[in-house]
Tab-separated table of C-alpha atoms (C1' of nucleotides) in Angstrom:
chain	number	residue	atom	x	y	z
A	1267	MET	CA	21.952	-41.706	27.997
A	1268	ARG	CA	23.657	-45.138	29.685
A	1269	ALA	CA	22.083	-48.378	30.654
A	1270	LEU	CA	22.438	-51.419	31.909
A	1271	LEU	CA	20.538	-54.433	30.787
A	1272	ILE	CA	20.654	-58.135	32.629
A	1273	GLU	CA	19.182	-61.035	30.744
A	1274	ASP	CA	19.792	-64.052	30.345
A	1275	ASP	CA	18.884	-64.769	27.070
A	1276	THR	CA	21.088	-64.020	24.616
A	1277	ILE	CA	19.415	-64.070	21.054
A	1278	LEU	CA	16.992	-61.378	23.146
A	1279	GLY	CA	19.032	-59.868	24.806
A	1280	ALA	CA	21.704	-58.933	21.375
A	1281	ALA	CA	18.423	-57.684	19.949
A	1282	VAL	CA	17.683	-55.485	23.023
A	1283	ARG	CA	21.245	-54.517	23.720
A	1284	ASP	CA	21.217	-52.954	19.904
A	1285	GLN	CA	18.635	-51.336	19.576
A	1286	ILE	CA	18.873	-48.830	22.377
A	1287	ALA	CA	22.147	-48.433	21.262
A	1288	ALA	CA	20.264	-47.912	17.483
A	1289	GLU	CA	19.203	-44.399	19.957
A	1290	GLY	CA	22.071	-43.482	20.807
A	1291	HIS	CA	22.541	-44.939	24.030
A	1292	SER	CA	25.702	-46.560	25.706
A	1293	VAL	CA	24.436	-49.994	27.576
A	1294	ASP	CA	25.918	-52.562	29.664
A	1295	TRP	CA	24.807	-55.873	29.089
A	1296	VAL	CA	25.222	-58.770	31.973
A	1297	THR	CA	22.989	-62.172	32.892
A	1298	ARG	CA	23.527	-62.477	35.889
A	1299	LEU	CA	22.479	-61.262	38.735
A	1300	ASP	CA	25.672	-61.058	40.369
A	1301	ALA	CA	27.921	-58.750	37.645
A	1302	ALA	CA	24.754	-56.570	38.039
A	1303	ARG	CA	25.434	-55.756	41.281
A	1304	ASP	CA	28.795	-55.318	40.586
A	1305	HIS	CA	28.087	-53.800	37.098
A	1306	ILE	CA	25.419	-50.833	39.839
A	1307	GLY	CA	27.861	-50.419	42.340
A	1308	SER	CA	31.281	-49.345	40.203
A	1309	ALA	CA	28.848	-47.295	37.247
A	1310	ALA	CA	26.490	-44.764	36.974
A	1311	TYR	CA	23.048	-45.955	35.042
A	1312	ASP	CA	20.068	-43.892	34.175
A	1313	LEU	CA	18.122	-46.707	33.267
A	1314	LEU	CA	17.624	-50.743	34.317
A	1315	LEU	CA	16.290	-53.080	31.745
A	1316	LEU	CA	15.970	-56.233	34.324
A	1317	ASP	CA	14.518	-59.977	33.208
A	1318	LEU	CA	12.967	-60.982	36.554
A	1319	MET	CA	14.028	-64.959	35.691
A	1320	LEU	CA	17.830	-65.361	36.048
A	1321	PRO	CA	20.631	-68.310	36.761
A	1322	ASP	CA	21.220	-67.132	40.334
A	1323	GLY	CA	17.833	-65.663	40.910
A	1324	ARG	CA	14.998	-64.027	40.788
A	1325	GLY	CA	15.646	-60.272	39.697
A	1326	LEU	CA	12.914	-58.603	42.338
A	1327	GLY	CA	15.356	-58.487	45.088
A	1328	LEU	CA	17.872	-57.114	43.352
A	1329	LEU	CA	15.562	-54.065	42.465
A	1330	ARG	CA	13.640	-54.130	46.190
A	1331	ASP	CA	17.615	-53.836	46.762
A	1332	LEU	CA	18.051	-50.844	45.329
A	1333	ARG	CA	14.549	-49.315	46.483
A	1334	ALA	CA	15.714	-49.928	50.380
A	1335	LYS	CA	19.151	-48.235	49.383
A	1336	GLY	CA	17.475	-45.023	48.626
A	1337	ASN	CA	18.495	-45.460	44.864
A	1338	VAL	CA	15.754	-44.197	42.609
A	1339	THR	CA	17.478	-45.027	39.147
A	1340	PRO	CA	14.239	-45.952	36.011
A	1341	VAL	CA	13.592	-49.920	36.453
A	1342	ILE	CA	11.886	-51.379	32.814
A	1343	ILE	CA	10.785	-54.848	34.137
A	1344	LEU	CA	10.940	-57.884	31.117
A	1345	THR	CA	8.461	-59.972	32.029
A	1346	ALA	CA	7.423	-63.441	30.011
A	1347	MET	CA	3.373	-62.744	29.294
A	1348	ASP	CA	2.148	-65.762	32.320
A	1349	GLN	CA	4.284	-64.055	35.074
A	1350	LEU	CA	1.715	-61.323	36.461
A	1351	SER	CA	1.756	-61.836	40.439
A	1352	ASP	CA	5.853	-61.214	38.923
A	1353	ARG	CA	4.347	-57.684	37.146
A	1354	ILE	CA	2.000	-56.198	39.713
A	1355	GLU	CA	5.247	-57.676	42.563
A	1356	GLY	CA	7.350	-55.321	40.551
A	1357	LEU	CA	5.265	-52.377	39.930
A	1358	ASN	CA	5.531	-52.808	43.815
A	1359	ALA	CA	8.961	-52.841	44.196
A	1360	GLY	CA	9.107	-49.258	42.600
A	1361	ALA	CA	10.118	-50.394	38.573
A	1362	ASP	CA	8.763	-48.007	36.688
A	1363	ASP	CA	6.949	-49.671	33.324
A	1364	TYR	CA	7.100	-53.068	32.258
A	1365	LEU	CA	7.451	-55.336	29.162
A	1366	VAL	CA	5.724	-57.977	28.343
A	1367	LYS	CA	7.522	-60.853	25.999
A	1368	PRO	CA	7.757	-60.812	23.243
A	1369	PHE	CA	7.529	-57.154	22.510
A	1370	ASP	CA	7.941	-54.896	19.293
A	1371	LEU	CA	11.513	-52.989	20.060
A	1372	SER	CA	9.853	-50.122	18.673
A	1373	GLU	CA	7.511	-50.117	21.783
A	1374	LEU	CA	10.988	-51.089	23.448
A	1375	SER	CA	12.466	-47.517	22.159
A	1376	ALA	CA	8.964	-46.296	23.482
A	1377	ARG	CA	9.201	-46.421	26.808
A	1378	LEU	CA	12.516	-46.024	26.515
A	1379	ASN	CA	12.063	-42.549	25.958
A	1380	ALA	CA	9.555	-41.919	27.914
A	1381	VAL	CA	11.427	-43.378	30.970
A	1382	ALA	CA	14.271	-41.333	30.548
A	1383	ARG	CA	12.517	-38.511	29.821
A	1384	ARG	CA	10.760	-38.107	32.887
A	1385	TYR	CA	14.018	-39.227	34.859
A	1386	ALA	CA	15.769	-36.542	32.958
A	1387	GLY	CA	13.261	-34.415	34.311
A	1388	ASN	CA	13.616	-32.163	31.320
A	1389	PRO	CA	10.591	-31.140	29.303
A	1390	ASN	CA	11.904	-33.016	26.273
A	1391	PRO	CA	15.445	-34.003	24.412
A	1392	LEU	CA	14.411	-30.960	21.319
A	1393	VAL	CA	16.656	-30.818	18.061
A	1394	HIS	CA	16.552	-27.878	16.164
A	1395	ILE	CA	17.555	-27.313	12.359
A	1396	GLY	CA	16.668	-24.624	11.046
A	1397	ASP	CA	13.455	-22.695	12.222
A	1398	LEU	CA	12.470	-25.810	13.011
A	1399	GLU	CA	12.413	-27.734	16.604
A	1400	ILE	CA	11.991	-31.009	16.471
A	1401	ASP	CA	10.721	-33.384	19.247
A	1402	LEU	CA	11.771	-36.826	18.354
A	1403	ALA	CA	10.038	-38.312	21.312
A	1404	ALA	CA	6.418	-37.148	21.386
A	1405	ARG	CA	6.854	-36.812	17.121
A	1406	SER	CA	6.470	-32.841	17.398
A	1407	ILE	CA	7.740	-30.022	14.637
A	1408	LEU	CA	6.919	-26.990	16.290
A	1409	ARG	CA	7.788	-23.461	13.918
A	1410	ALA	CA	7.669	-20.237	15.753
A	1411	GLY	CA	5.383	-22.313	17.733
A	1412	ARG	CA	2.549	-23.696	15.424
A	1413	THR	CA	2.653	-27.484	15.172
A	1414	ILE	CA	3.213	-29.348	11.821
A	1415	ASP	CA	1.672	-32.732	10.958
A	1416	LEU	CA	3.394	-34.750	9.607
A	1417	THR	CA	1.603	-38.356	8.179
A	1418	ALA	CA	3.436	-41.676	9.040
A	1419	ARG	CA	5.699	-42.264	6.942
A	1420	GLU	CA	6.807	-38.554	6.344
A	1421	TRP	CA	7.432	-38.547	9.739
A	1422	ALA	CA	9.599	-42.006	8.921
A	1423	LEU	CA	11.411	-40.327	6.079
A	1424	PHE	CA	12.150	-36.995	8.209
A	1425	GLU	CA	13.228	-38.635	11.237
A	1426	ALA	CA	15.597	-40.291	8.748
A	1427	PHE	CA	17.479	-37.348	7.788
A	1428	VAL	CA	17.118	-35.491	11.687
A	1429	GLN	CA	19.313	-38.537	13.350
A	1430	ARG	CA	22.041	-38.280	10.110
A	1431	PRO	CA	22.799	-35.124	10.103
A	1432	GLY	CA	25.017	-34.341	7.209
A	1433	GLN	CA	25.044	-37.534	5.731
A	1434	ILE	CA	23.666	-38.144	2.518
A	1435	LEU	CA	21.090	-40.773	1.868
A	1436	SER	CA	20.289	-42.648	-1.386
A	1437	ARG	CA	16.847	-43.694	-2.364
A	1438	ALA	CA	17.318	-47.837	-1.295
A	1439	GLN	CA	18.529	-46.715	2.251
A	1440	LEU	CA	15.693	-44.315	3.036
A	1441	GLU	CA	13.100	-47.005	1.249
A	1442	GLU	CA	14.380	-49.098	3.576
A	1443	ARG	CA	13.308	-47.685	6.514
A	1444	LEU	CA	9.942	-46.446	4.893
A	1445	TYR	CA	9.147	-51.018	3.560
A	1446	SER	CA	9.391	-52.535	6.882
A	1447	PHE	CA	11.576	-55.405	4.696
A	1448	GLY	CA	11.406	-57.098	0.838
A	1449	ALA	CA	8.983	-54.551	-0.200
A	1450	GLU	CA	9.705	-53.127	-3.170
A	1451	VAL	CA	8.609	-49.799	-4.674
A	1452	GLU	CA	8.760	-49.862	-8.475
A	1453	SER	CA	7.280	-46.719	-8.395
A	1454	ASN	CA	8.442	-43.072	-7.431
A	1455	ALA	CA	7.050	-42.833	-3.730
A	1456	THR	CA	9.750	-41.805	-2.251
A	1457	GLU	CA	9.746	-38.632	-4.294
A	1458	VAL	CA	6.211	-37.980	-3.995
A	1459	HIS	CA	6.675	-38.012	0.344
A	1460	VAL	CA	9.944	-36.208	-0.481
A	1461	SER	CA	7.239	-33.178	-2.066
A	1462	ARG	CA	5.057	-33.588	0.600
A	1463	LEU	CA	7.792	-32.879	3.031
A	1464	ARG	CA	8.891	-30.062	1.936
A	1465	LYS	CA	5.447	-28.899	1.493
A	1466	LYS	CA	4.980	-28.995	4.858
A	1467	LEU	CA	8.429	-28.036	5.540
A	1468	GLY	CA	9.486	-25.127	3.159
A	1469	HIS	CA	12.424	-26.337	0.623
A	1470	GLY	CA	15.329	-25.609	2.681
A	1471	ILE	CA	15.263	-28.534	4.909
A	1472	VAL	CA	15.580	-30.925	2.485
A	1473	GLU	CA	17.633	-31.347	-0.435
A	1474	THR	CA	18.721	-33.260	-3.787
A	1475	VAL	CA	22.098	-34.676	-4.555
A	1476	ARG	CA	21.511	-35.822	-7.914
A	1477	GLY	CA	22.075	-39.109	-8.975
A	1478	VAL	CA	23.023	-39.740	-5.465
A	1479	GLY	CA	20.203	-39.604	-2.855
A	1480	TYR	CA	18.752	-36.632	-0.104
A	1481	ARG	CA	20.096	-34.790	3.322
A	1482	LEU	CA	19.303	-32.179	5.337
A	1483	GLY	CA	20.154	-28.293	3.633
A	1484	ARG	CA	22.195	-26.223	4.997
A	1485	ALA	CA	20.006	-23.902	6.708
A	1486	ALA	CA	20.556	-27.040	9.389
B	181	MET	CA	-1.584	-42.053	61.122
B	182	ARG	CA	-4.908	-43.868	61.797
B	183	ALA	CA	-5.979	-46.917	60.451
B	184	LEU	CA	-9.418	-48.884	60.501
B	185	LEU	CA	-8.520	-52.653	59.973
B	186	ILE	CA	-11.758	-54.836	58.875
B	187	GLU	CA	-10.367	-58.849	58.882
B	188	ASP	CA	-12.069	-61.685	60.604
B	189	ASP	CA	-9.567	-63.806	60.828
B	190	THR	CA	-8.581	-62.980	64.176
B	191	ILE	CA	-4.972	-64.807	64.745
B	192	LEU	CA	-4.267	-63.220	61.187
B	193	GLY	CA	-6.198	-60.154	62.078
B	194	ALA	CA	-3.931	-59.824	65.261
B	195	ALA	CA	-0.655	-59.936	63.825
B	196	VAL	CA	-1.825	-56.882	61.716
B	197	ARG	CA	-3.348	-54.948	64.170
B	198	ASP	CA	-0.208	-55.111	66.064
B	199	GLN	CA	2.668	-54.880	63.142
B	200	ILE	CA	0.507	-50.958	62.365
B	201	ALA	CA	0.521	-50.637	66.063
B	202	ALA	CA	3.948	-51.478	65.649
B	203	GLU	CA	4.532	-48.632	63.241
B	204	GLY	CA	3.465	-45.960	65.447
B	205	HIS	CA	0.132	-45.912	64.187
B	206	SER	CA	-2.955	-46.539	66.131
B	207	VAL	CA	-5.791	-48.829	64.790
B	208	ASP	CA	-9.652	-49.617	65.349
B	209	TRP	CA	-10.343	-53.789	63.375
B	210	VAL	CA	-13.327	-54.768	63.536
B	211	THR	CA	-14.352	-58.258	62.423
B	212	ARG	CA	-18.366	-57.409	60.398
B	213	LEU	CA	-18.938	-54.833	57.448
B	214	ASP	CA	-21.940	-53.735	59.687
B	215	ALA	CA	-19.296	-52.404	62.739
B	216	ALA	CA	-17.107	-51.066	59.559
B	217	ARG	CA	-19.905	-48.728	58.279
B	218	ASP	CA	-20.163	-47.484	61.674
B	219	HIS	CA	-16.576	-47.641	62.348
B	220	ILE	CA	-16.351	-45.347	59.247
B	221	GLY	CA	-19.334	-42.495	59.873
B	222	SER	CA	-18.455	-42.058	62.950
B	223	ALA	CA	-14.652	-41.262	62.473
B	224	ALA	CA	-12.597	-40.737	60.452
B	225	TYR	CA	-9.611	-42.981	58.906
B	226	ASP	CA	-5.942	-41.845	57.118
B	227	LEU	CA	-6.358	-46.059	55.586
B	228	LEU	CA	-8.884	-49.127	55.503
B	229	LEU	CA	-7.088	-52.195	55.237
B	230	LEU	CA	-9.876	-54.741	53.251
B	231	ASP	CA	-10.742	-58.314	53.774
B	232	LEU	CA	-12.901	-59.680	50.430
B	233	MET	CA	-14.954	-62.572	52.240
B	234	LEU	CA	-16.465	-61.635	55.342
B	235	PRO	CA	-18.985	-62.954	57.200
B	236	ASP	CA	-21.957	-60.465	56.174
B	237	GLY	CA	-21.529	-60.259	53.253
B	238	ARG	CA	-18.289	-58.967	50.494
B	239	GLY	CA	-16.166	-56.253	50.900
B	240	LEU	CA	-16.250	-54.997	47.549
B	241	GLY	CA	-19.975	-53.276	47.961
B	242	LEU	CA	-18.128	-51.325	50.882
B	243	LEU	CA	-15.837	-50.317	48.602
B	244	ARG	CA	-17.914	-48.704	46.108
B	245	ASP	CA	-20.137	-47.670	48.226
B	246	LEU	CA	-17.704	-45.225	50.032
B	247	ARG	CA	-16.391	-44.548	47.065
B	248	ALA	CA	-19.479	-43.579	45.287
B	249	LYS	CA	-20.141	-40.856	48.123
B	250	GLY	CA	-16.865	-39.228	46.924
B	251	ASN	CA	-14.833	-41.036	49.891
B	252	VAL	CA	-10.936	-41.497	48.946
B	253	THR	CA	-9.630	-42.831	52.087
B	254	PRO	CA	-7.095	-44.759	50.602
B	255	VAL	CA	-7.725	-48.246	50.737
B	256	ILE	CA	-5.542	-51.644	50.860
B	257	ILE	CA	-7.199	-55.141	50.224
B	258	LEU	CA	-6.288	-58.144	51.869
B	259	THR	CA	-7.488	-61.154	49.406
B	260	ALA	CA	-6.503	-64.750	49.102
B	261	MET	CA	-4.595	-65.644	46.811
B	262	ASP	CA	-6.656	-67.851	43.914
B	263	GLN	CA	-8.819	-64.441	44.102
B	264	LEU	CA	-8.236	-62.804	41.114
B	265	SER	CA	-10.682	-61.543	39.839
B	266	ASP	CA	-11.758	-60.032	43.449
B	267	ARG	CA	-8.258	-58.256	43.050
B	268	ILE	CA	-9.425	-57.280	39.813
B	269	GLU	CA	-13.331	-55.552	40.494
B	270	GLY	CA	-11.160	-54.353	43.952
B	271	LEU	CA	-8.304	-52.204	41.811
B	272	ASN	CA	-11.876	-51.206	39.239
B	273	ALA	CA	-12.995	-50.417	42.851
B	274	GLY	CA	-11.527	-47.730	43.663
B	275	ALA	CA	-8.657	-49.640	45.748
B	276	ASP	CA	-5.517	-48.118	46.095
B	277	ASP	CA	-3.181	-52.047	46.666
B	278	TYR	CA	-3.763	-54.995	47.762
B	279	LEU	CA	-1.654	-57.188	49.810
B	280	VAL	CA	-2.106	-61.372	48.799
B	281	LYS	CA	-2.129	-63.654	51.974
B	282	PRO	CA	-0.642	-65.038	53.117
B	283	PHE	CA	1.449	-62.074	53.306
B	284	ASP	CA	5.263	-60.056	55.596
B	285	LEU	CA	4.090	-58.446	57.749
B	286	SER	CA	7.822	-56.539	56.594
B	287	GLU	CA	5.303	-56.107	52.967
B	288	LEU	CA	2.715	-55.147	54.458
B	289	SER	CA	4.630	-52.531	57.020
B	290	ALA	CA	6.272	-51.231	53.067
B	291	ARG	CA	2.400	-50.410	51.429
B	292	LEU	CA	1.388	-48.962	54.746
B	293	ASN	CA	4.318	-46.480	54.527
B	294	ALA	CA	4.281	-46.190	50.669
B	295	VAL	CA	0.302	-44.945	50.466
B	296	ALA	CA	0.491	-43.075	53.652
B	297	ARG	CA	3.156	-41.276	52.698
B	298	ARG	CA	1.444	-40.648	49.297
B	299	TYR	CA	-1.332	-39.171	50.420
B	300	ALA	CA	0.444	-37.389	53.468
B	301	GLY	CA	0.697	-33.859	51.117
B	302	ASN	CA	-3.205	-32.186	52.134
B	303	PRO	CA	-4.411	-30.143	49.194
B	304	ASN	CA	-4.346	-32.619	46.296
B	305	PRO	CA	-2.567	-31.562	43.302
B	306	LEU	CA	-4.483	-29.899	40.238
B	307	VAL	CA	-3.989	-30.938	36.895
B	308	HIS	CA	-5.421	-28.188	34.378
B	309	ILE	CA	-5.712	-29.130	30.509
B	310	GLY	CA	-7.764	-26.425	28.664
B	311	ASP	CA	-10.817	-25.544	30.744
B	312	LEU	CA	-10.435	-29.244	32.490
B	313	GLU	CA	-9.624	-28.649	36.050
B	314	ILE	CA	-8.434	-32.694	37.286
B	315	ASP	CA	-7.708	-33.579	40.270
B	316	LEU	CA	-5.950	-37.737	39.758
B	317	ALA	CA	-6.197	-38.388	43.457
B	318	ALA	CA	-9.438	-37.624	43.766
B	319	ARG	CA	-10.212	-38.460	40.283
B	320	SER	CA	-12.521	-36.049	39.400
B	321	ILE	CA	-12.657	-33.563	36.672
B	322	LEU	CA	-14.405	-30.070	37.022
B	323	ARG	CA	-15.736	-28.032	33.358
B	324	ALA	CA	-16.619	-24.234	34.939
B	325	GLY	CA	-17.616	-25.157	38.236
B	326	ARG	CA	-19.591	-28.407	36.409
B	327	THR	CA	-18.371	-31.566	37.130
B	328	ILE	CA	-17.339	-34.562	35.008
B	329	ASP	CA	-18.194	-38.262	35.469
B	330	LEU	CA	-16.386	-41.206	33.913
B	331	THR	CA	-16.649	-44.587	34.108
B	332	ALA	CA	-13.938	-46.838	35.729
B	333	ARG	CA	-12.419	-46.740	31.912
B	334	GLU	CA	-12.866	-43.899	30.812
B	335	TRP	CA	-10.775	-42.435	33.536
B	336	ALA	CA	-7.759	-44.662	33.833
B	337	LEU	CA	-7.825	-44.131	29.989
B	338	PHE	CA	-7.696	-40.234	30.747
B	339	GLU	CA	-5.324	-40.499	33.692
B	340	ALA	CA	-3.213	-42.070	30.976
B	341	PHE	CA	-3.101	-38.925	28.778
B	342	VAL	CA	-3.275	-36.839	32.004
B	343	GLN	CA	0.105	-38.415	33.233
B	344	ARG	CA	2.199	-38.107	30.095
B	345	PRO	CA	1.390	-35.029	27.916
B	346	GLY	CA	2.654	-34.723	25.096
B	347	GLN	CA	3.112	-37.936	24.601
B	348	ILE	CA	2.070	-40.699	21.885
B	349	LEU	CA	0.381	-43.802	23.574
B	350	SER	CA	0.095	-46.558	21.510
B	351	ARG	CA	-2.500	-48.496	21.500
B	352	ALA	CA	-1.071	-51.867	22.819
B	353	GLN	CA	0.419	-49.240	25.410
B	354	LEU	CA	-3.389	-47.935	26.339
B	355	GLU	CA	-5.077	-51.877	26.801
B	356	GLU	CA	-2.272	-52.907	29.057
B	357	ARG	CA	-3.279	-50.270	31.298
B	358	LEU	CA	-6.773	-50.385	30.820
B	359	TYR	CA	-6.705	-54.078	31.073
B	360	SER	CA	-3.869	-54.823	33.752
B	361	PHE	CA	-4.213	-58.436	34.270
B	362	GLY	CA	-3.255	-60.231	30.957
B	363	ALA	CA	-7.247	-59.674	29.104
B	364	GLU	CA	-6.599	-59.549	25.823
B	365	VAL	CA	-8.674	-57.336	23.248
B	366	GLU	CA	-8.664	-57.693	19.779
B	367	SER	CA	-11.948	-55.855	19.151
B	368	ASN	CA	-12.108	-52.102	18.631
B	369	ALA	CA	-12.935	-51.557	22.834
B	370	THR	CA	-10.771	-49.137	23.016
B	371	GLU	CA	-11.557	-46.844	20.016
B	372	VAL	CA	-15.011	-46.283	21.330
B	373	HIS	CA	-13.661	-45.698	24.693
B	374	VAL	CA	-11.959	-42.340	23.200
B	375	SER	CA	-15.437	-41.804	21.217
B	376	ARG	CA	-17.203	-42.016	24.807
B	377	LEU	CA	-14.072	-40.046	26.263
B	378	ARG	CA	-14.529	-37.412	23.839
B	379	LYS	CA	-18.047	-36.924	23.982
B	380	LYS	CA	-17.592	-35.807	27.984
B	381	LEU	CA	-14.400	-34.333	27.911
B	382	GLY	CA	-14.685	-31.832	23.974
B	383	HIS	CA	-13.284	-32.486	20.971
B	384	GLY	CA	-10.045	-30.759	21.308
B	385	ILE	CA	-9.035	-32.911	24.299
B	386	VAL	CA	-7.648	-36.534	23.402
B	387	GLU	CA	-5.951	-36.239	19.874
B	388	THR	CA	-5.655	-39.003	17.339
B	389	VAL	CA	-2.372	-39.775	15.359
B	390	ARG	CA	-3.243	-42.512	12.420
B	391	GLY	CA	-1.209	-45.470	12.347
B	392	VAL	CA	0.225	-44.089	16.244
B	393	GLY	CA	-2.637	-43.964	18.731
B	394	TYR	CA	-3.339	-40.782	20.764
B	395	ARG	CA	-2.158	-38.261	22.674
B	396	LEU	CA	-3.745	-35.301	24.367
B	397	GLY	CA	-4.465	-32.541	22.148
B	398	ARG	CA	-3.030	-29.176	21.748
B	399	ALA	CA	-5.672	-26.844	23.766
B	400	ALA	CA	-3.519	-27.580	27.065
C	525	DG	C1'	18.925	-30.244	-28.101
C	526	DG	C1'	18.707	-34.423	-26.419
C	527	DC	C1'	18.926	-36.987	-22.120
C	528	DT	C1'	18.529	-38.266	-18.141
C	529	DT	C1'	16.742	-37.046	-13.556
C	530	DC	C1'	13.411	-35.010	-10.665
C	531	DC	C1'	9.827	-32.518	-9.005
C	532	DT	C1'	4.186	-32.502	-8.396
C	533	DG	C1'	-0.471	-31.803	-8.828
C	534	DA	C1'	-4.343	-35.403	-9.437
C	535	DC	C1'	-7.149	-39.808	-8.728
C	536	DG	C1'	-8.758	-43.667	-6.745
C	537	DG	C1'	-8.183	-47.705	-3.304
C	538	DC	C1'	-7.542	-48.843	0.952
C	539	DG	C1'	-7.448	-49.514	5.462
C	540	DA	C1'	-7.215	-47.016	9.749
C	541	DC	C1'	-11.090	-44.258	12.416
C	542	DC	C1'	-15.237	-43.561	14.471
C	543	DT	C1'	-19.303	-43.451	16.292
C	544	DG	C1'	-24.401	-45.761	16.909
C	545	DA	C1'	-27.157	-49.839	18.418
C	546	DA	C1'	-27.065	-54.126	20.364
C	547	DG	C1'	-26.273	-57.490	23.750
C	548	DG	C1'	-24.217	-59.463	28.215
C	549	DC	C1'	-22.981	-59.309	32.728
C	550	DC	C1'	-23.436	-57.741	37.081
C	551	DC	C1'	-24.279	-54.864	41.050
C	552	DG	C1'	-27.884	-52.365	43.710
C	553	DC	C1'	-32.462	-52.229	44.611
C	554	DC	C1'	-37.678	-53.401	45.192
D	1308	DG	C1'	-35.667	-64.033	43.036
D	1309	DG	C1'	-37.163	-61.402	39.871
D	1310	DC	C1'	-36.095	-56.637	37.501
D	1311	DG	C1'	-34.139	-51.780	35.961
D	1312	DG	C1'	-29.867	-49.825	35.069
D	1313	DG	C1'	-25.082	-49.098	34.484
D	1314	DC	C1'	-21.239	-50.798	32.116
D	1315	DC	C1'	-18.917	-52.572	28.614
D	1316	DT	C1'	-17.469	-54.731	24.378
D	1317	DT	C1'	-18.663	-56.289	19.702
D	1318	DC	C1'	-20.231	-55.314	15.599
D	1319	DA	C1'	-21.479	-53.273	11.517
D	1320	DG	C1'	-21.369	-49.430	8.558
D	1321	DG	C1'	-19.883	-44.567	7.045
D	1322	DT	C1'	-16.092	-41.241	6.464
D	1323	DC	C1'	-12.165	-39.404	5.283
D	1324	DG	C1'	-7.034	-39.524	5.233
D	1325	DC	C1'	-3.236	-41.617	3.936
D	1326	DC	C1'	-0.558	-43.874	0.015
D	1327	DG	C1'	1.179	-45.332	-4.035
D	1328	DT	C1'	0.829	-44.867	-8.912
D	1329	DC	C1'	0.860	-42.244	-12.755
D	1330	DA	C1'	1.871	-38.343	-16.407
D	1331	DG	C1'	2.997	-33.863	-17.884
D	1332	DG	C1'	6.258	-30.781	-16.777
D	1333	DA	C1'	11.281	-28.599	-14.493
D	1334	DA	C1'	15.409	-29.291	-14.205
D	1335	DG	C1'	20.169	-30.530	-14.286
D	1336	DC	C1'	23.313	-32.563	-17.578
D	1337	DC	C1'	26.402	-33.614	-21.731
DNA sequence: GGCTTCCTGACGGCGACCTGAAGGCCCGCC
DNA sequence: GGCGGGCCTTCAGGTCGCCGTCAGGAAGCC
């Protein structure tokens, strides 16, 4: 998916850009409306992320223009907490969703996937691993039509493997992912989670690389 | 399309009437609530434009009455800038949209067309979830021929789930939807609403995803 | 065989979640 | 204007699932 980010705050913009890129999408980032118009005119985007307060005008005009021209590209509005009327106006002008600053990157990620999926019209992007059918956005796993439920930690682990198939992930890398930052684990908690994951998914899925870490099995 | 304009300001009223007529619709214009009731009782309108401050009372009562009687005619509220609470009440009472005075006639025209378009497809599409039959436009739910009544909050919640089947909705997303005009919730009100929703719809419908949010159950 | 690394069952604490009850607000009715 | 009822929020008590910890055993590696 290709997204255009229109945001003049450099700190926020960089964070958002990185997050979208981390999800495997490509991002262009501009800080002004005129630049945005140029980009939209010359490239096909699947999603626009639009800040409303920009140095050369308000973003709503751009949105209205696009919709008036029949452009139906999904638009997510980024807006500050106190600009209620802007949000309302934005939705009325044809925005698909909006995020109130400051927002969690996970929140952004969720909306992103929702919008992308809606736009694609597809049921969902599915990943197949062995006999498992995985819907990363909906956080669901199917085997032979039966759903498999994972807890938060189990899912975080599993997701890490699925997003980097074939790659060996060290314990440290996994723990970094499970525990938001700094939190140290001095027990074998990760091992335990791997064990529980295997119990639910079967033993061919996660493979031990002795002395190094874990990776997806070759059943994939 | 046939519209009823309920507005006591003669200058604004005339302008709105002319604009709607210019778009090729027919308009009736009244300046009082009692007259509005008479008209609605005796003719079928496709759209109501409702001012909230009228010489013989507040327009909200009329709106509530209509919705209570099952009337689903689209309603656009006309309201002054400073009456934020009225707008919230209005949307909760079942209005489809609103315009803040003073507004552009082009603005009016856009909303008008949006509403007309939205309700052009006559028979409402039905959504089936488990043994429930849902008519999103009419706000009705049937199980085995019996209707299930939801309160405003309950419906808002349920609608959110129905519109995004399979997707997990975080508390933040749900609350943003329930209280879209800025109010913050620091209690477990959302949980309580989910609880009541389950009591009315059955326990297979809304499913908890611990640590993440809620989603439609797989009974669907 | 001895050492290290890894696996997994068990368990207790904690926090997320659920739900009944109470109080307040708003609205319609008398 | 007072009264009653519906709806919403808040609060508190209780339940239960998840997670970290530990320990004993299994599996690799020399």
